[in-house]
Amino acid sequence: MKRVVVLLSGRGSNLQALLAAERAERWATAIPARIVAAISSKPQVPGLAIAAAAGVATEVVESQAAASREAFDAALLAAIDRHAPDLVVLAGFNRVLTDGFVAHYAGRLVNIHPSLLPSFPGLASHRQALAAGVRVHGCTVHFVSATVDGGAIIGQAAVPVLASDTEESLAARVLELEHRLLPICVRSLLEGRVRLDGGRVVAEQEAFDQLAVLAV
Ligand code: GRF
């Protein structure tokens, strides 16, 4: 059985979606893996409670306590590698990782970001989308590279922006899509149907088709 480690810093709803997929009996939504640990950069966040309630090992590697970015990443890397993961998923992990850390996990480190990248990287992506006046918004799962929110795109899900949308209403609709998209991407990666090859994503045709989710 493949092993997944989830990194988070807060709410943990994407972890919850992965846990639901791990336990799903329907093949279409099931992921062929065990989530073996949830590691948080902050103590006492809801995501850790979600993991603990599901019987998943939890750990805190506190970013505040680290002397430098390098020291934090070294501690984080050691904590992750104790669980020998096949895949590491950043699900609301609010730290920028060093190049050495990213290189160590090349091809098995992915992030979910709440925008249709390459539009609106960084913080407040829903506010950015509303300010730009885009008519379609969404979320992206991508390999992590040295550039923030800049790695090769694995999958995307899109929703129309409504005239009545506020940052909150838009965020809520995109979050629902995140919970659909992330398990699909994780499953394709774990099955080896999607992989990183020389900085580009290579996917089997059938898997590739499933990596674009459109909601109306
Ligand atoms: C999500 O919107 C994710 O895309 C972003 O941070 C948020 C985390 O939410 N990177 P949650 O902790 O999974 O509920």
Coordinates of C-alpha atoms and ligand atoms in Angstrom, one line a residue:
M1 CA 0.0 0.0 0.0
K2 CA 1.3 3.4 -1.0
R3 CA 2.0 5.9 1.8
V4 CA 0.9 9.6 1.9
V5 CA 2.0 12.3 4.3
V6 CA -0.2 15.5 4.4
L7 CA 1.3 18.8 5.5
L8 CA -1.1 21.5 6.8
S9 CA -1.2 24.6 8.9
G10 CA -4.9 25.1 9.7
R11 CA -8.5 24.0 9.0
G12 CA -7.7 20.6 7.4
S13 CA -10.8 20.3 5.1
N14 CA -8.6 19.0 2.2
L15 CA -7.1 16.4 4.6
Q16 CA -10.7 15.4 5.4
A17 CA -11.5 15.0 1.7
L18 CA -8.4 12.8 1.3
L19 CA -9.4 10.7 4.4
A20 CA -12.9 10.3 2.9
A21 CA -11.3 9.1 -0.4
E22 CA -9.0 6.8 1.5
R23 CA -12.0 5.1 3.1
A24 CA -14.3 5.3 0.0
E25 CA -15.5 2.0 -1.3
R26 CA -16.4 3.3 -4.8
W27 CA -13.4 2.9 -7.0
A28 CA -14.1 6.2 -8.7
T29 CA -13.3 8.2 -5.6
A30 CA -11.1 5.8 -3.7
I31 CA -7.4 6.4 -3.3
P32 CA -5.1 3.3 -3.1
A33 CA -3.1 4.5 -0.2
R34 CA -2.9 5.0 3.5
I35 CA -2.5 8.5 4.9
V36 CA 0.2 7.7 7.4
A37 CA 0.7 11.1 9.0
A38 CA -0.5 14.7 9.2
I39 CA 2.3 17.2 10.0
S40 CA 1.4 20.8 10.9
S41 CA 3.6 23.9 11.1
K42 CA 1.3 25.2 13.8
P43 CA 0.2 23.5 17.1
Q44 CA -3.5 22.9 18.0
V45 CA -5.0 23.6 14.6
P46 CA -8.3 21.9 13.6
G47 CA -6.5 19.8 10.9
L48 CA -4.6 18.0 13.6
A49 CA -7.8 17.1 15.4
I50 CA -9.3 15.8 12.2
A51 CA -6.2 13.5 11.7
A52 CA -6.2 12.3 15.3
A53 CA -9.9 11.5 15.1
A54 CA -9.3 9.4 12.0
G55 CA -6.4 7.5 13.8
V56 CA -3.7 9.2 11.7
A57 CA -0.4 10.0 13.3
T58 CA 0.0 13.7 14.0
E59 CA 3.1 15.8 14.5
V60 CA 3.9 19.4 14.9
V61 CA 7.1 20.9 13.4
E62 CA 6.7 24.5 14.6
S63 CA 7.9 27.1 12.2
Q64 CA 7.9 29.7 14.9
A65 CA 10.4 27.7 16.9
A66 CA 12.9 27.3 14.1
A67 CA 16.1 29.4 14.0
S68 CA 16.0 29.7 10.2
R69 CA 14.1 28.5 7.1
E70 CA 16.9 25.9 6.5
A71 CA 16.6 24.6 10.1
F72 CA 12.8 24.4 9.8
D73 CA 13.0 22.5 6.5
A74 CA 15.6 20.1 7.9
A75 CA 13.3 19.3 10.8
L76 CA 10.3 19.0 8.6
L77 CA 12.2 16.7 6.2
A78 CA 13.3 14.4 9.0
A79 CA 9.7 14.2 10.4
I80 CA 8.3 13.4 6.9
D81 CA 10.9 10.8 6.0
R82 CA 10.3 8.9 9.2
H83 CA 7.0 7.9 7.6
A84 CA 8.7 6.9 4.3
P85 CA 6.1 8.5 2.0
D86 CA 5.5 7.8 -1.7
L87 CA 3.7 11.2 -1.9
V88 CA 3.7 14.3 0.2
V89 CA 0.6 16.6 -0.1
L90 CA 0.7 20.2 0.9
A91 CA -2.9 20.9 1.9
G92 CA -3.1 24.4 3.3
F93 CA 0.5 24.4 4.4
N94 CA 1.5 28.1 4.7
R95 CA 5.2 27.9 4.4
V96 CA 7.5 28.6 1.5
L97 CA 9.9 25.7 1.3
T98 CA 13.7 25.9 0.5
D99 CA 15.1 24.7 -2.8
G100 CA 16.9 21.8 -1.1
F101 CA 13.6 20.6 0.4
V102 CA 11.8 20.8 -2.9
A103 CA 14.6 19.0 -4.7
H104 CA 14.6 16.1 -2.1
Y105 CA 10.9 15.4 -2.9
A106 CA 11.1 16.0 -6.7
G107 CA 8.1 14.3 -8.4
R108 CA 6.4 13.4 -5.2
L109 CA 5.6 16.8 -3.6
V110 CA 2.3 18.4 -4.6
N111 CA 0.3 21.4 -3.5
I112 CA -3.3 22.6 -3.9
H113 CA -3.8 26.3 -4.6
P114 CA -7.2 28.1 -4.7
S115 CA -6.9 29.7 -8.2
L116 CA -6.5 28.6 -11.8
L117 CA -2.7 29.0 -12.0
P118 CA -0.7 30.7 -13.4
S119 CA -3.3 33.3 -12.5
F120 CA -3.4 34.6 -8.9
P121 CA -0.5 32.8 -7.1
G122 CA 0.2 33.7 -3.5
L123 CA -2.2 34.9 -0.9
A124 CA -5.8 36.1 -1.2
S125 CA -6.4 34.4 -4.5
H126 CA -10.2 34.9 -4.4
R127 CA -9.8 38.6 -3.7
Q128 CA -7.3 38.8 -6.6
A129 CA -9.8 37.0 -8.9
L130 CA -12.7 39.3 -8.0
A131 CA -10.5 42.4 -8.4
A132 CA -9.4 41.2 -11.8
G133 CA -13.0 40.6 -12.9
V134 CA -12.4 37.1 -14.2
R135 CA -15.6 35.1 -15.1
V136 CA -14.1 31.7 -14.3
H137 CA -12.2 30.8 -11.2
G138 CA -11.1 27.6 -9.5
C139 CA -8.3 25.6 -8.1
T140 CA -5.1 23.8 -9.2
V141 CA -3.1 20.9 -8.0
H142 CA 0.5 21.1 -9.0
F143 CA 4.0 19.7 -8.4
V144 CA 5.9 21.9 -6.0
S145 CA 8.9 23.7 -7.6
A146 CA 11.3 26.3 -6.3
T147 CA 8.9 29.1 -7.5
V148 CA 5.9 29.7 -5.2
D149 CA 2.7 28.2 -6.8
G150 CA 4.8 27.8 -10.0
G151 CA 5.3 24.1 -10.5
A152 CA 3.9 21.9 -13.3
I153 CA 0.1 21.7 -13.3
I154 CA -1.4 18.3 -12.6
G155 CA -5.1 19.1 -12.4
Q156 CA -7.6 22.0 -12.4
A157 CA -11.2 22.6 -11.4
A158 CA -13.2 25.6 -12.5
V159 CA -16.4 27.4 -11.5
P160 CA -18.2 30.4 -13.0
V161 CA -17.9 33.6 -11.0
L162 CA -21.4 34.9 -10.2
A163 CA -22.3 38.6 -10.2
S164 CA -23.3 38.3 -6.6
D165 CA -20.1 36.7 -5.5
T166 CA -18.2 37.9 -2.4
E167 CA -14.7 36.7 -1.5
E168 CA -16.4 34.3 1.0
S169 CA -19.1 32.9 -1.4
L170 CA -16.5 32.3 -4.1
A171 CA -14.0 30.7 -1.7
A172 CA -16.8 28.3 -0.5
R173 CA -17.6 27.2 -4.0
V174 CA -13.9 26.7 -4.9
L175 CA -13.3 24.8 -1.7
E176 CA -16.0 22.3 -2.7
L177 CA -14.1 21.8 -5.9
E178 CA -10.8 21.4 -4.1
H179 CA -12.3 18.5 -2.2
R180 CA -13.3 16.8 -5.5
L181 CA -10.1 17.6 -7.4
L182 CA -7.4 16.7 -4.8
P183 CA -8.4 13.0 -4.4
I184 CA -8.6 12.6 -8.2
C185 CA -5.1 14.0 -8.6
V186 CA -3.7 12.0 -5.7
R187 CA -5.2 8.8 -7.1
S188 CA -3.7 9.4 -10.5
L189 CA -0.3 10.1 -9.1
L190 CA -0.3 7.0 -6.8
E191 CA -1.4 4.8 -9.7
G192 CA 1.5 6.2 -11.7
R193 CA -0.8 7.4 -14.4
V194 CA 0.5 10.9 -14.0
R195 CA 4.1 11.8 -13.3
L196 CA 6.7 14.5 -13.6
D197 CA 9.2 14.1 -16.4
G198 CA 11.8 16.7 -16.9
G199 CA 9.7 19.5 -15.4
R200 CA 6.6 18.5 -17.4
V201 CA 3.5 16.5 -16.4
V202 CA 3.1 13.3 -18.4
A203 CA -0.3 11.6 -18.1
E204 CA -2.1 8.6 -19.6
Q205 CA -4.9 9.8 -21.8
E206 CA -7.8 8.5 -19.6
A207 CA -6.2 9.9 -16.4
F208 CA -5.5 13.2 -18.2
D209 CA -9.1 13.7 -19.1
Q210 CA -10.2 13.3 -15.4
L211 CA -7.8 16.0 -14.3
A212 CA -10.0 18.8 -15.6
V213 CA -13.1 19.3 -13.5
L214 CA -15.8 21.7 -14.6
A215 CA -18.6 22.7 -12.4
V216 CA -21.6 24.9 -13.3
Ligands
GRF1 C1 -7.2 25.7 0.6 O1 -8.0 26.7 0.0 C2 -6.0 25.4 -0.2 O2 -6.2 25.5 -1.6 C3 -5.0 26.4 0.3 O3 -5.2 26.6 1.6 C4 -6.6 26.2 1.9 C5 -6.5 25.1 3.0 O4 -7.8 24.7 3.4 N1 -3.7 26.1 -0.1 P1 -7.9 23.4 4.4 O5 -7.0 23.6 5.5 O6 -7.6 22.2 3.5 O7 -9.4 23.5 4.8

